[in-house]
Amino acid sequence: MKRLVSQIVLATTLLASTARADVAAAARAFSDGQSAQLEGNYERAAQSFELAYNIAPSREALRSAVRARQLSNQLPRAATLAQVLATRYADDPVSTKLAADVLAEAKLKLARIVVNCAPSCTLAVGGRAVSLTAAPTQIVFTSPGHQALEATFEGDQAVTRELTVRAGDDLTLPIEPPPPRVVVRPAPPPAPRPPPATAPAARDRGLSPAVAITGGAITLVLGSLTLWSGLDTQKAHDAYVAAPSDAGFNDGRSKQLRTNLLLAGTGASGLTTALIAIFWTRWSPHRAPPDVSLSTTHGGVSVALGGHF
């Protein structure tokens, strides 16, 4: 049991270390954006500010990205980011003022397209990614003319829609993922009926300790992979800062997503293992696991534990 607790503590420490690494990486990306903006390299500044926002979302990073896109005469991208700014930071006067100014100009010169996708999707226009994260609703501004919108769903399933828009258009476009492929397999032969099971004795109830130990080992492996992925993401960021490129930017975003998924998996595995170890593991052959029952009470829910010691 002590060993399991130590593994859980180690996984928690790894999660905290990764979170601190994300904040530090976001700060470096933001600083690089400021330096590029002072040099007049607004394209690089915008990319750095967007990278900082993707790593650790903040209104300061998103506002800076909007301004940098304005200064580089990229109104469609600036307006798309301004829409996110207005939605996510509606309670911040500085953010809403900047977003309102950009969107007012965009509505006169660009087309606004609302893409409703279920489940969540990411969006690209003309082969360039325009969405910051996957979401069931994506709002994008485009220049007038022929446009190709590509919505990508989980599992790399993509759907493309082509349309022609004019300045001032405000369109809503529903996009659904492609239907899943149907694979027909022959039905397996019926399994033999097992003999009737007898109720186990009280001392045989509960899971084997091997289940909890295996869960602890899995948590430890996931924690190690999370730490490795965090370091690899940091390396990709440093490489991008040294030589910015679209490929480097997309690679950094992909590795950041992988790190976030590993982080969530480690936490879920650690919590599940802890619950199994405490409530449902037969650590002693002469001791049954506790009985857990839920009952409603006036104004809440009560949890009752029972067992033999």
PDB file of C-alpha atoms in Angstrom:
ATOM      1  CA  MET A   1       0.000   0.000   0.000  1.00  0.00           C
ATOM      2  CA  LYS A   2       2.839   2.406   0.825  1.00  0.00           C
ATOM      3  CA  ARG A   3       4.345   1.736  -2.583  1.00  0.00           C
ATOM      4  CA  LEU A   4       1.034   2.587  -4.286  1.00  0.00           C
ATOM      5  CA  VAL A   5       0.757   5.852  -2.343  1.00  0.00           C
ATOM      6  CA  SER A   6       4.315   6.752  -3.376  1.00  0.00           C
ATOM      7  CA  GLN A   7       3.448   6.150  -7.025  1.00  0.00           C
ATOM      8  CA  ILE A   8       0.371   8.381  -6.763  1.00  0.00           C
ATOM      9  CA  VAL A   9       2.443  11.149  -5.152  1.00  0.00           C
ATOM     10  CA  LEU A  10       5.028  10.825  -7.952  1.00  0.00           C
ATOM     11  CA  ALA A  11       2.340  11.119 -10.640  1.00  0.00           C
ATOM     12  CA  THR A  12       0.899  14.219  -8.954  1.00  0.00           C
ATOM     13  CA  THR A  13       4.362  15.798  -8.842  1.00  0.00           C
ATOM     14  CA  LEU A  14       4.866  15.109 -12.550  1.00  0.00           C
ATOM     15  CA  LEU A  15       1.534  16.769 -13.351  1.00  0.00           C
ATOM     16  CA  ALA A  16       2.491  19.888 -11.394  1.00  0.00           C
ATOM     17  CA  SER A  17       5.918  20.026 -13.068  1.00  0.00           C
ATOM     18  CA  THR A  18       4.337  19.815 -16.528  1.00  0.00           C
ATOM     19  CA  ALA A  19       1.911  22.636 -15.676  1.00  0.00           C
ATOM     20  CA  ARG A  20       4.808  24.864 -14.582  1.00  0.00           C
ATOM     21  CA  ALA A  21       6.692  23.993 -17.780  1.00  0.00           C
ATOM     22  CA  ASP A  22       3.646  25.051 -19.855  1.00  0.00           C
ATOM     23  CA  VAL A  23       3.476  28.445 -18.128  1.00  0.00           C
ATOM     24  CA  ALA A  24       7.215  28.989 -18.653  1.00  0.00           C
ATOM     25  CA  ALA A  25       6.967  28.014 -22.329  1.00  0.00           C
ATOM     26  CA  ALA A  26       4.031  30.377 -22.837  1.00  0.00           C
ATOM     27  CA  ALA A  27       6.000  33.211 -21.203  1.00  0.00           C
ATOM     28  CA  ARG A  28       8.955  32.604 -23.525  1.00  0.00           C
ATOM     29  CA  ALA A  29       6.706  32.587 -26.586  1.00  0.00           C
ATOM     30  CA  PHE A  30       5.051  35.837 -25.473  1.00  0.00           C
ATOM     31  CA  SER A  31       8.448  37.465 -24.895  1.00  0.00           C
ATOM     32  CA  ASP A  32       9.595  36.370 -28.350  1.00  0.00           C
ATOM     33  CA  GLY A  33       6.450  37.936 -29.819  1.00  0.00           C
ATOM     34  CA  GLN A  34       7.181  41.231 -28.090  1.00  0.00           C
ATOM     35  CA  SER A  35      10.737  41.242 -29.417  1.00  0.00           C
ATOM     36  CA  ALA A  36       9.581  40.491 -32.966  1.00  0.00           C
ATOM     37  CA  GLN A  37       6.984  43.261 -32.774  1.00  0.00           C
ATOM     38  CA  LEU A  38       9.591  45.794 -31.684  1.00  0.00           C
ATOM     39  CA  GLU A  39      11.706  44.714 -34.681  1.00  0.00           C
ATOM     40  CA  GLY A  40       8.743  45.276 -37.007  1.00  0.00           C
ATOM     41  CA  ASN A  41       8.382  41.566 -37.809  1.00  0.00           C
ATOM     42  CA  TYR A  42       4.625  41.437 -37.190  1.00  0.00           C
ATOM     43  CA  GLU A  43       4.082  38.030 -38.850  1.00  0.00           C
ATOM     44  CA  ARG A  44       6.537  36.345 -36.481  1.00  0.00           C
ATOM     45  CA  ALA A  45       5.124  38.329 -33.554  1.00  0.00           C
ATOM     46  CA  ALA A  46       1.585  37.124 -34.313  1.00  0.00           C
ATOM     47  CA  GLN A  47       2.716  33.500 -34.552  1.00  0.00           C
ATOM     48  CA  SER A  48       4.545  33.738 -31.224  1.00  0.00           C
ATOM     49  CA  PHE A  49       1.573  35.355 -29.479  1.00  0.00           C
ATOM     50  CA  GLU A  50      -0.767  32.665 -30.843  1.00  0.00           C
ATOM     51  CA  LEU A  51       1.656  29.965 -29.702  1.00  0.00           C
ATOM     52  CA  ALA A  52       1.712  31.497 -26.219  1.00  0.00           C
ATOM     53  CA  TYR A  53      -2.096  31.492 -26.173  1.00  0.00           C
ATOM     54  CA  ASN A  54      -2.291  27.865 -27.287  1.00  0.00           C
ATOM     55  CA  ILE A  55       0.110  26.773 -24.538  1.00  0.00           C
ATOM     56  CA  ALA A  56      -1.494  28.795 -21.721  1.00  0.00           C
ATOM     57  CA  PRO A  57      -4.578  30.802 -22.812  1.00  0.00           C
ATOM     58  CA  SER A  58      -4.655  34.430 -21.604  1.00  0.00           C
ATOM     59  CA  ARG A  59      -6.386  37.589 -22.775  1.00  0.00           C
ATOM     60  CA  GLU A  60      -3.047  39.423 -23.003  1.00  0.00           C
ATOM     61  CA  ALA A  61      -1.630  36.899 -25.489  1.00  0.00           C
ATOM     62  CA  LEU A  62      -4.801  36.876 -27.587  1.00  0.00           C
ATOM     63  CA  ARG A  63      -5.034  40.690 -27.660  1.00  0.00           C
ATOM     64  CA  SER A  64      -1.395  40.900 -28.734  1.00  0.00           C
ATOM     65  CA  ALA A  65      -2.028  38.365 -31.517  1.00  0.00           C
ATOM     66  CA  VAL A  66      -4.987  40.417 -32.804  1.00  0.00           C
ATOM     67  CA  ARG A  67      -2.928  43.634 -32.869  1.00  0.00           C
ATOM     68  CA  ALA A  68       0.014  41.935 -34.595  1.00  0.00           C
ATOM     69  CA  ARG A  69      -2.285  40.555 -37.310  1.00  0.00           C
ATOM     70  CA  GLN A  70      -3.693  44.056 -37.791  1.00  0.00           C
ATOM     71  CA  LEU A  71      -0.219  45.534 -38.141  1.00  0.00           C
ATOM     72  CA  SER A  72       0.690  42.871 -40.740  1.00  0.00           C
ATOM     73  CA  ASN A  73      -2.458  43.760 -42.765  1.00  0.00           C
ATOM     74  CA  GLN A  74      -4.038  40.348 -42.163  1.00  0.00           C
ATOM     75  CA  LEU A  75      -7.588  41.501 -41.411  1.00  0.00           C
ATOM     76  CA  PRO A  76      -9.296  38.081 -41.918  1.00  0.00           C
ATOM     77  CA  ARG A  77      -7.032  36.459 -39.329  1.00  0.00           C
ATOM     78  CA  ALA A  78      -7.262  39.466 -36.995  1.00  0.00           C
ATOM     79  CA  ALA A  79     -11.077  39.404 -37.180  1.00  0.00           C
ATOM     80  CA  THR A  80     -11.231  35.643 -36.585  1.00  0.00           C
ATOM     81  CA  LEU A  81      -9.091  36.024 -33.453  1.00  0.00           C
ATOM     82  CA  ALA A  82     -11.095  39.099 -32.398  1.00  0.00           C
ATOM     83  CA  GLN A  83     -14.266  36.983 -32.477  1.00  0.00           C
ATOM     84  CA  VAL A  84     -12.637  34.528 -30.038  1.00  0.00           C
ATOM     85  CA  LEU A  85     -11.482  37.459 -27.892  1.00  0.00           C
ATOM     86  CA  ALA A  86     -14.989  38.925 -27.725  1.00  0.00           C
ATOM     87  CA  THR A  87     -16.520  35.550 -26.807  1.00  0.00           C
ATOM     88  CA  ARG A  88     -14.046  34.340 -24.192  1.00  0.00           C
ATOM     89  CA  TYR A  89     -13.236  37.652 -22.487  1.00  0.00           C
ATOM     90  CA  ALA A  90     -16.553  39.484 -22.693  1.00  0.00           C
ATOM     91  CA  ASP A  91     -16.076  40.736 -19.113  1.00  0.00           C
ATOM     92  CA  ASP A  92     -12.808  42.551 -19.940  1.00  0.00           C
ATOM     93  CA  PRO A  93     -13.363  46.122 -21.246  1.00  0.00           C
ATOM     94  CA  VAL A  94      -9.985  46.354 -23.011  1.00  0.00           C
ATOM     95  CA  SER A  95     -10.558  43.069 -24.851  1.00  0.00           C
ATOM     96  CA  THR A  96     -14.130  43.903 -25.866  1.00  0.00           C
ATOM     97  CA  LYS A  97     -13.106  47.361 -27.136  1.00  0.00           C
ATOM     98  CA  LEU A  98     -10.308  45.934 -29.317  1.00  0.00           C
ATOM     99  CA  ALA A  99     -12.545  43.139 -30.599  1.00  0.00           C
ATOM    100  CA  ALA A 100     -15.383  45.546 -31.423  1.00  0.00           C
ATOM    101  CA  ASP A 101     -13.083  47.852 -33.422  1.00  0.00           C
ATOM    102  CA  VAL A 102     -11.645  44.993 -35.483  1.00  0.00           C
ATOM    103  CA  LEU A 103     -15.020  43.330 -36.085  1.00  0.00           C
ATOM    104  CA  ALA A 104     -16.614  46.623 -37.156  1.00  0.00           C
ATOM    105  CA  GLU A 105     -14.005  47.003 -39.908  1.00  0.00           C
ATOM    106  CA  ALA A 106     -14.222  43.332 -40.874  1.00  0.00           C
ATOM    107  CA  LYS A 107     -18.009  43.377 -41.365  1.00  0.00           C
ATOM    108  CA  LEU A 108     -17.601  46.008 -44.098  1.00  0.00           C
ATOM    109  CA  LYS A 109     -14.734  44.324 -45.971  1.00  0.00           C
ATOM    110  CA  LEU A 110     -15.035  40.577 -45.285  1.00  0.00           C
ATOM    111  CA  ALA A 111     -17.531  37.728 -45.136  1.00  0.00           C
ATOM    112  CA  ARG A 112     -18.418  36.151 -41.798  1.00  0.00           C
ATOM    113  CA  ILE A 113     -19.032  32.378 -41.805  1.00  0.00           C
ATOM    114  CA  VAL A 114     -20.399  30.438 -38.832  1.00  0.00           C
ATOM    115  CA  VAL A 115     -19.643  26.709 -39.105  1.00  0.00           C
ATOM    116  CA  ASN A 116     -21.760  24.419 -36.912  1.00  0.00           C
ATOM    117  CA  CYS A 117     -20.181  20.984 -36.610  1.00  0.00           C
ATOM    118  CA  ALA A 118     -21.180  18.159 -34.296  1.00  0.00           C
ATOM    119  CA  PRO A 119     -19.127  16.690 -32.794  1.00  0.00           C
ATOM    120  CA  SER A 120     -16.402  19.327 -32.386  1.00  0.00           C
ATOM    121  CA  CYS A 121     -14.134  20.125 -35.331  1.00  0.00           C
ATOM    122  CA  THR A 122     -11.202  22.306 -36.325  1.00  0.00           C
ATOM    123  CA  LEU A 123     -11.376  24.542 -39.374  1.00  0.00           C
ATOM    124  CA  ALA A 124      -9.010  25.432 -42.219  1.00  0.00           C
ATOM    125  CA  VAL A 125      -9.565  27.935 -45.038  1.00  0.00           C
ATOM    126  CA  GLY A 126      -7.588  27.515 -48.236  1.00  0.00           C
ATOM    127  CA  GLY A 127      -5.439  24.862 -46.579  1.00  0.00           C
ATOM    128  CA  ARG A 128      -4.413  27.106 -43.640  1.00  0.00           C
ATOM    129  CA  ALA A 129      -5.613  26.340 -40.097  1.00  0.00           C
ATOM    130  CA  VAL A 130      -7.746  29.166 -38.681  1.00  0.00           C
ATOM    131  CA  SER A 131      -9.237  27.665 -35.480  1.00  0.00           C
ATOM    132  CA  LEU A 132      -7.328  27.738 -32.204  1.00  0.00           C
ATOM    133  CA  THR A 133      -9.040  24.673 -30.707  1.00  0.00           C
ATOM    134  CA  ALA A 134     -11.667  22.106 -31.665  1.00  0.00           C
ATOM    135  CA  ALA A 135     -15.203  23.328 -30.936  1.00  0.00           C
ATOM    136  CA  PRO A 136     -18.792  22.600 -32.072  1.00  0.00           C
ATOM    137  CA  THR A 137     -19.057  26.161 -33.464  1.00  0.00           C
ATOM    138  CA  GLN A 138     -16.314  27.900 -35.438  1.00  0.00           C
ATOM    139  CA  ILE A 139     -16.579  31.523 -36.641  1.00  0.00           C
ATOM    140  CA  VAL A 140     -14.213  32.650 -39.369  1.00  0.00           C
ATOM    141  CA  PHE A 141     -13.827  35.783 -41.506  1.00  0.00           C
ATOM    142  CA  THR A 142     -12.697  35.427 -45.125  1.00  0.00           C
ATOM    143  CA  SER A 143     -11.919  37.707 -48.031  1.00  0.00           C
ATOM    144  CA  PRO A 144     -14.566  37.991 -50.781  1.00  0.00           C
ATOM    145  CA  GLY A 145     -14.371  35.410 -53.542  1.00  0.00           C
ATOM    146  CA  HIS A 146     -14.183  31.642 -53.865  1.00  0.00           C
ATOM    147  CA  GLN A 147     -13.251  29.879 -50.614  1.00  0.00           C
ATOM    148  CA  ALA A 148     -12.649  26.246 -49.632  1.00  0.00           C
ATOM    149  CA  LEU A 149     -13.489  25.391 -46.004  1.00  0.00           C
ATOM    150  CA  GLU A 150     -12.204  22.130 -44.544  1.00  0.00           C
ATOM    151  CA  ALA A 151     -13.632  20.844 -41.247  1.00  0.00           C
ATOM    152  CA  THR A 152     -11.597  18.106 -39.537  1.00  0.00           C
ATOM    153  CA  PHE A 153     -13.215  15.837 -36.955  1.00  0.00           C
ATOM    154  CA  GLU A 154     -11.764  13.355 -34.502  1.00  0.00           C
ATOM    155  CA  GLY A 155      -9.928  10.532 -36.224  1.00  0.00           C
ATOM    156  CA  ASP A 156      -8.699  12.832 -39.040  1.00  0.00           C
ATOM    157  CA  GLN A 157     -12.073  12.681 -40.791  1.00  0.00           C
ATOM    158  CA  ALA A 158     -12.307  15.773 -42.999  1.00  0.00           C
ATOM    159  CA  VAL A 159     -15.152  17.379 -44.956  1.00  0.00           C
ATOM    160  CA  THR A 160     -14.598  20.185 -47.505  1.00  0.00           C
ATOM    161  CA  ARG A 161     -17.160  22.788 -48.532  1.00  0.00           C
ATOM    162  CA  GLU A 162     -16.565  25.247 -51.387  1.00  0.00           C
ATOM    163  CA  LEU A 163     -18.497  28.506 -51.656  1.00  0.00           C
ATOM    164  CA  THR A 164     -18.296  32.017 -53.083  1.00  0.00           C
ATOM    165  CA  VAL A 165     -18.803  34.930 -50.692  1.00  0.00           C
ATOM    166  CA  ARG A 166     -19.093  38.719 -50.922  1.00  0.00           C
ATOM    167  CA  ALA A 167     -18.077  41.490 -48.551  1.00  0.00           C
ATOM    168  CA  GLY A 168     -20.674  41.877 -45.788  1.00  0.00           C
ATOM    169  CA  ASP A 169     -22.058  38.323 -46.113  1.00  0.00           C
ATOM    170  CA  ASP A 170     -23.011  36.625 -42.831  1.00  0.00           C
ATOM    171  CA  LEU A 171     -23.485  32.902 -43.467  1.00  0.00           C
ATOM    172  CA  THR A 172     -24.224  29.859 -41.310  1.00  0.00           C
ATOM    173  CA  LEU A 173     -22.902  26.560 -42.635  1.00  0.00           C
ATOM    174  CA  PRO A 174     -23.717  23.215 -40.949  1.00  0.00           C
ATOM    175  CA  ILE A 175     -21.113  20.494 -41.551  1.00  0.00           C
ATOM    176  CA  GLU A 176     -21.451  16.889 -40.401  1.00  0.00           C
ATOM    177  CA  PRO A 177     -18.674  14.276 -40.270  1.00  0.00           C
ATOM    178  CA  PRO A 178     -18.631  11.646 -43.026  1.00  0.00           C
ATOM    179  CA  PRO A 179     -20.616   8.488 -42.232  1.00  0.00           C
ATOM    180  CA  PRO A 180     -18.555   5.731 -40.607  1.00  0.00           C
ATOM    181  CA  ARG A 181     -17.441   2.827 -42.741  1.00  0.00           C
ATOM    182  CA  VAL A 182     -19.558  -0.267 -42.226  1.00  0.00           C
ATOM    183  CA  VAL A 183     -17.499  -3.443 -41.856  1.00  0.00           C
ATOM    184  CA  VAL A 184     -19.501  -6.664 -42.120  1.00  0.00           C
ATOM    185  CA  ARG A 185     -18.019  -9.560 -40.199  1.00  0.00           C
ATOM    186  CA  PRO A 186     -19.439 -13.091 -39.896  1.00  0.00           C
ATOM    187  CA  ALA A 187     -21.182 -13.727 -36.614  1.00  0.00           C
ATOM    188  CA  PRO A 188     -19.074 -15.775 -34.182  1.00  0.00           C
ATOM    189  CA  PRO A 189     -20.378 -19.193 -33.144  1.00  0.00           C
ATOM    190  CA  PRO A 190     -22.372 -19.169 -29.919  1.00  0.00           C
ATOM    191  CA  ALA A 191     -20.221 -19.644 -26.856  1.00  0.00           C
ATOM    192  CA  PRO A 192     -20.892 -22.662 -24.648  1.00  0.00           C
ATOM    193  CA  ARG A 193     -23.109 -21.867 -21.702  1.00  0.00           C
ATOM    194  CA  PRO A 194     -21.029 -21.716 -18.509  1.00  0.00           C
ATOM    195  CA  PRO A 195     -22.102 -23.717 -15.496  1.00  0.00           C
ATOM    196  CA  PRO A 196     -24.165 -21.811 -12.937  1.00  0.00           C
ATOM    197  CA  ALA A 197     -21.956 -19.776 -10.663  1.00  0.00           C
ATOM    198  CA  THR A 198     -22.131 -20.103  -6.938  1.00  0.00           C
ATOM    199  CA  ALA A 199     -22.091 -17.096  -4.694  1.00  0.00           C
ATOM    200  CA  PRO A 200     -18.528 -16.472  -3.471  1.00  0.00           C
ATOM    201  CA  ALA A 201     -17.760 -16.511   0.195  1.00  0.00           C
ATOM    202  CA  ALA A 202     -17.453 -13.140   1.895  1.00  0.00           C
ATOM    203  CA  ARG A 203     -13.707 -13.482   2.213  1.00  0.00           C
ATOM    204  CA  ASP A 204     -13.386 -14.064  -1.568  1.00  0.00           C
ATOM    205  CA  ARG A 205     -15.118 -10.830  -2.540  1.00  0.00           C
ATOM    206  CA  GLY A 206     -13.148  -7.926  -3.989  1.00  0.00           C
ATOM    207  CA  LEU A 207     -10.474  -7.525  -6.618  1.00  0.00           C
ATOM    208  CA  SER A 208      -7.060  -9.063  -6.514  1.00  0.00           C
ATOM    209  CA  PRO A 209      -4.255  -6.758  -5.290  1.00  0.00           C
ATOM    210  CA  ALA A 210      -2.636  -7.332  -8.695  1.00  0.00           C
ATOM    211  CA  VAL A 211      -5.294  -5.059 -10.235  1.00  0.00           C
ATOM    212  CA  ALA A 212      -4.336  -2.108  -8.020  1.00  0.00           C
ATOM    213  CA  ILE A 213      -0.609  -2.781  -8.449  1.00  0.00           C
ATOM    214  CA  THR A 214      -1.023  -2.918 -12.239  1.00  0.00           C
ATOM    215  CA  GLY A 215      -2.993   0.343 -12.156  1.00  0.00           C
ATOM    216  CA  GLY A 216      -0.199   1.966 -10.167  1.00  0.00           C
ATOM    217  CA  ALA A 217       2.371   0.771 -12.693  1.00  0.00           C
ATOM    218  CA  ILE A 218       0.259   2.130 -15.566  1.00  0.00           C
ATOM    219  CA  THR A 219      -0.033   5.492 -13.793  1.00  0.00           C
ATOM    220  CA  LEU A 220       3.739   5.581 -13.325  1.00  0.00           C
ATOM    221  CA  VAL A 221       4.321   4.830 -17.021  1.00  0.00           C
ATOM    222  CA  LEU A 222       1.800   7.478 -18.085  1.00  0.00           C
ATOM    223  CA  GLY A 223       3.438   9.993 -15.767  1.00  0.00           C
ATOM    224  CA  SER A 224       6.831   9.264 -17.287  1.00  0.00           C
ATOM    225  CA  LEU A 225       5.413   9.618 -20.797  1.00  0.00           C
ATOM    226  CA  THR A 226       3.776  12.915 -19.791  1.00  0.00           C
ATOM    227  CA  LEU A 227       7.087  14.261 -18.538  1.00  0.00           C
ATOM    228  CA  TRP A 228       8.828  13.143 -21.736  1.00  0.00           C
ATOM    229  CA  SER A 229       6.111  14.686 -23.901  1.00  0.00           C
ATOM    230  CA  GLY A 230       6.334  17.967 -21.987  1.00  0.00           C
ATOM    231  CA  LEU A 231      10.082  18.123 -22.559  1.00  0.00           C
ATOM    232  CA  ASP A 232       9.612  17.216 -26.233  1.00  0.00           C
ATOM    233  CA  THR A 233       6.997  19.972 -26.604  1.00  0.00           C
ATOM    234  CA  GLN A 234       9.412  22.441 -25.038  1.00  0.00           C
ATOM    235  CA  LYS A 235      12.125  21.373 -27.493  1.00  0.00           C
ATOM    236  CA  ALA A 236       9.700  21.867 -30.412  1.00  0.00           C
ATOM    237  CA  HIS A 237       8.862  25.340 -29.136  1.00  0.00           C
ATOM    238  CA  ASP A 238      12.518  26.299 -28.837  1.00  0.00           C
ATOM    239  CA  ALA A 239      13.118  25.046 -32.369  1.00  0.00           C
ATOM    240  CA  TYR A 240      10.147  27.074 -33.615  1.00  0.00           C
ATOM    241  CA  VAL A 241      11.377  30.235 -31.862  1.00  0.00           C
ATOM    242  CA  ALA A 242      14.825  29.751 -33.431  1.00  0.00           C
ATOM    243  CA  ALA A 243      13.385  29.227 -36.925  1.00  0.00           C
ATOM    244  CA  PRO A 244       9.652  30.044 -37.196  1.00  0.00           C
ATOM    245  CA  SER A 245       7.689  28.182 -39.865  1.00  0.00           C
ATOM    246  CA  ASP A 246       4.170  26.888 -40.473  1.00  0.00           C
ATOM    247  CA  ALA A 247       5.417  23.313 -40.159  1.00  0.00           C
ATOM    248  CA  GLY A 248       7.126  24.084 -36.854  1.00  0.00           C
ATOM    249  CA  PHE A 249       4.014  25.847 -35.573  1.00  0.00           C
ATOM    250  CA  ASN A 250       1.746  22.895 -36.477  1.00  0.00           C
ATOM    251  CA  ASP A 251       4.254  20.423 -35.032  1.00  0.00           C
ATOM    252  CA  GLY A 252       4.328  22.363 -31.747  1.00  0.00           C
ATOM    253  CA  ARG A 253       0.538  22.417 -31.545  1.00  0.00           C
ATOM    254  CA  SER A 254       0.367  18.666 -32.205  1.00  0.00           C
ATOM    255  CA  LYS A 255       2.896  17.913 -29.479  1.00  0.00           C
ATOM    256  CA  GLN A 256       1.128  20.221 -27.049  1.00  0.00           C
ATOM    257  CA  LEU A 257      -2.147  18.355 -27.693  1.00  0.00           C
ATOM    258  CA  ARG A 258      -0.363  15.041 -27.097  1.00  0.00           C
ATOM    259  CA  THR A 259       1.018  16.354 -23.786  1.00  0.00           C
ATOM    260  CA  ASN A 260      -2.428  17.527 -22.669  1.00  0.00           C
ATOM    261  CA  LEU A 261      -3.975  14.120 -23.479  1.00  0.00           C
ATOM    262  CA  LEU A 262      -1.213  12.289 -21.574  1.00  0.00           C
ATOM    263  CA  LEU A 263      -1.704  14.662 -18.662  1.00  0.00           C
ATOM    264  CA  ALA A 264      -5.419  13.894 -18.496  1.00  0.00           C
ATOM    265  CA  GLY A 265      -4.774  10.149 -18.856  1.00  0.00           C
ATOM    266  CA  THR A 266      -2.275  10.163 -15.997  1.00  0.00           C
ATOM    267  CA  GLY A 267      -4.706  11.941 -13.698  1.00  0.00           C
ATOM    268  CA  ALA A 268      -7.594   9.617 -14.596  1.00  0.00           C
ATOM    269  CA  SER A 269      -5.428   6.508 -14.150  1.00  0.00           C
ATOM    270  CA  GLY A 270      -4.116   7.708 -10.786  1.00  0.00           C
ATOM    271  CA  LEU A 271      -7.608   8.501  -9.453  1.00  0.00           C
ATOM    272  CA  THR A 272      -9.074   5.207 -10.689  1.00  0.00           C
ATOM    273  CA  THR A 273      -6.206   3.215  -9.186  1.00  0.00           C
ATOM    274  CA  ALA A 274      -6.591   4.975  -5.835  1.00  0.00           C
ATOM    275  CA  LEU A 275     -10.337   4.229  -5.695  1.00  0.00           C
ATOM    276  CA  ILE A 276      -9.789   0.573  -6.600  1.00  0.00           C
ATOM    277  CA  ALA A 277      -7.022   0.210  -4.028  1.00  0.00           C
ATOM    278  CA  ILE A 278      -9.061   1.809  -1.217  1.00  0.00           C
ATOM    279  CA  PHE A 279     -12.559   0.458  -1.782  1.00  0.00           C
ATOM    280  CA  TRP A 280     -12.529  -2.629  -3.979  1.00  0.00           C
ATOM    281  CA  THR A 281      -9.252  -4.501  -3.436  1.00  0.00           C
ATOM    282  CA  ARG A 282      -8.999  -7.673  -1.333  1.00  0.00           C
ATOM    283  CA  TRP A 283      -5.688  -6.929   0.406  1.00  0.00           C
ATOM    284  CA  SER A 284      -6.272  -9.685   3.015  1.00  0.00           C
ATOM    285  CA  PRO A 285      -7.776 -13.123   2.253  1.00  0.00           C
ATOM    286  CA  HIS A 286      -9.827 -12.907   5.464  1.00  0.00           C
ATOM    287  CA  ARG A 287     -11.155  -9.414   4.869  1.00  0.00           C
ATOM    288  CA  ALA A 288     -13.954  -8.453   2.490  1.00  0.00           C
ATOM    289  CA  PRO A 289     -13.940  -5.068   0.796  1.00  0.00           C
ATOM    290  CA  PRO A 290     -16.250  -2.433   2.269  1.00  0.00           C
ATOM    291  CA  ASP A 291     -19.829  -2.195   1.106  1.00  0.00           C
ATOM    292  CA  VAL A 292     -20.612   1.199  -0.431  1.00  0.00           C
ATOM    293  CA  SER A 293     -24.202   2.424  -0.617  1.00  0.00           C
ATOM    294  CA  LEU A 294     -25.777   5.733  -1.665  1.00  0.00           C
ATOM    295  CA  SER A 295     -29.106   7.075  -0.370  1.00  0.00           C
ATOM    296  CA  THR A 296     -30.910  10.360  -0.852  1.00  0.00           C
ATOM    297  CA  THR A 297     -31.561  12.602   2.137  1.00  0.00           C
ATOM    298  CA  HIS A 298     -33.324  15.890   2.611  1.00  0.00           C
ATOM    299  CA  GLY A 299     -31.127  18.347   0.722  1.00  0.00           C
ATOM    300  CA  GLY A 300     -28.394  15.970  -0.394  1.00  0.00           C
ATOM    301  CA  VAL A 301     -26.972  12.461  -0.817  1.00  0.00           C
ATOM    302  CA  SER A 302     -25.448  10.267   1.918  1.00  0.00           C
ATOM    303  CA  VAL A 303     -22.706   7.694   1.419  1.00  0.00           C
ATOM    304  CA  ALA A 304     -22.531   4.667   3.754  1.00  0.00           C
ATOM    305  CA  LEU A 305     -19.541   2.334   4.126  1.00  0.00           C
ATOM    306  CA  GLY A 306     -19.791  -1.039   5.827  1.00  0.00           C
ATOM    307  CA  GLY A 307     -17.625  -4.071   6.301  1.00  0.00           C
ATOM    308  CA  HIS A 308     -15.933  -6.486   8.730  1.00  0.00           C
ATOM    309  CA  PHE A 309     -12.570  -5.882  10.385  1.00  0.00           C
TER     310      PHE A 309
END
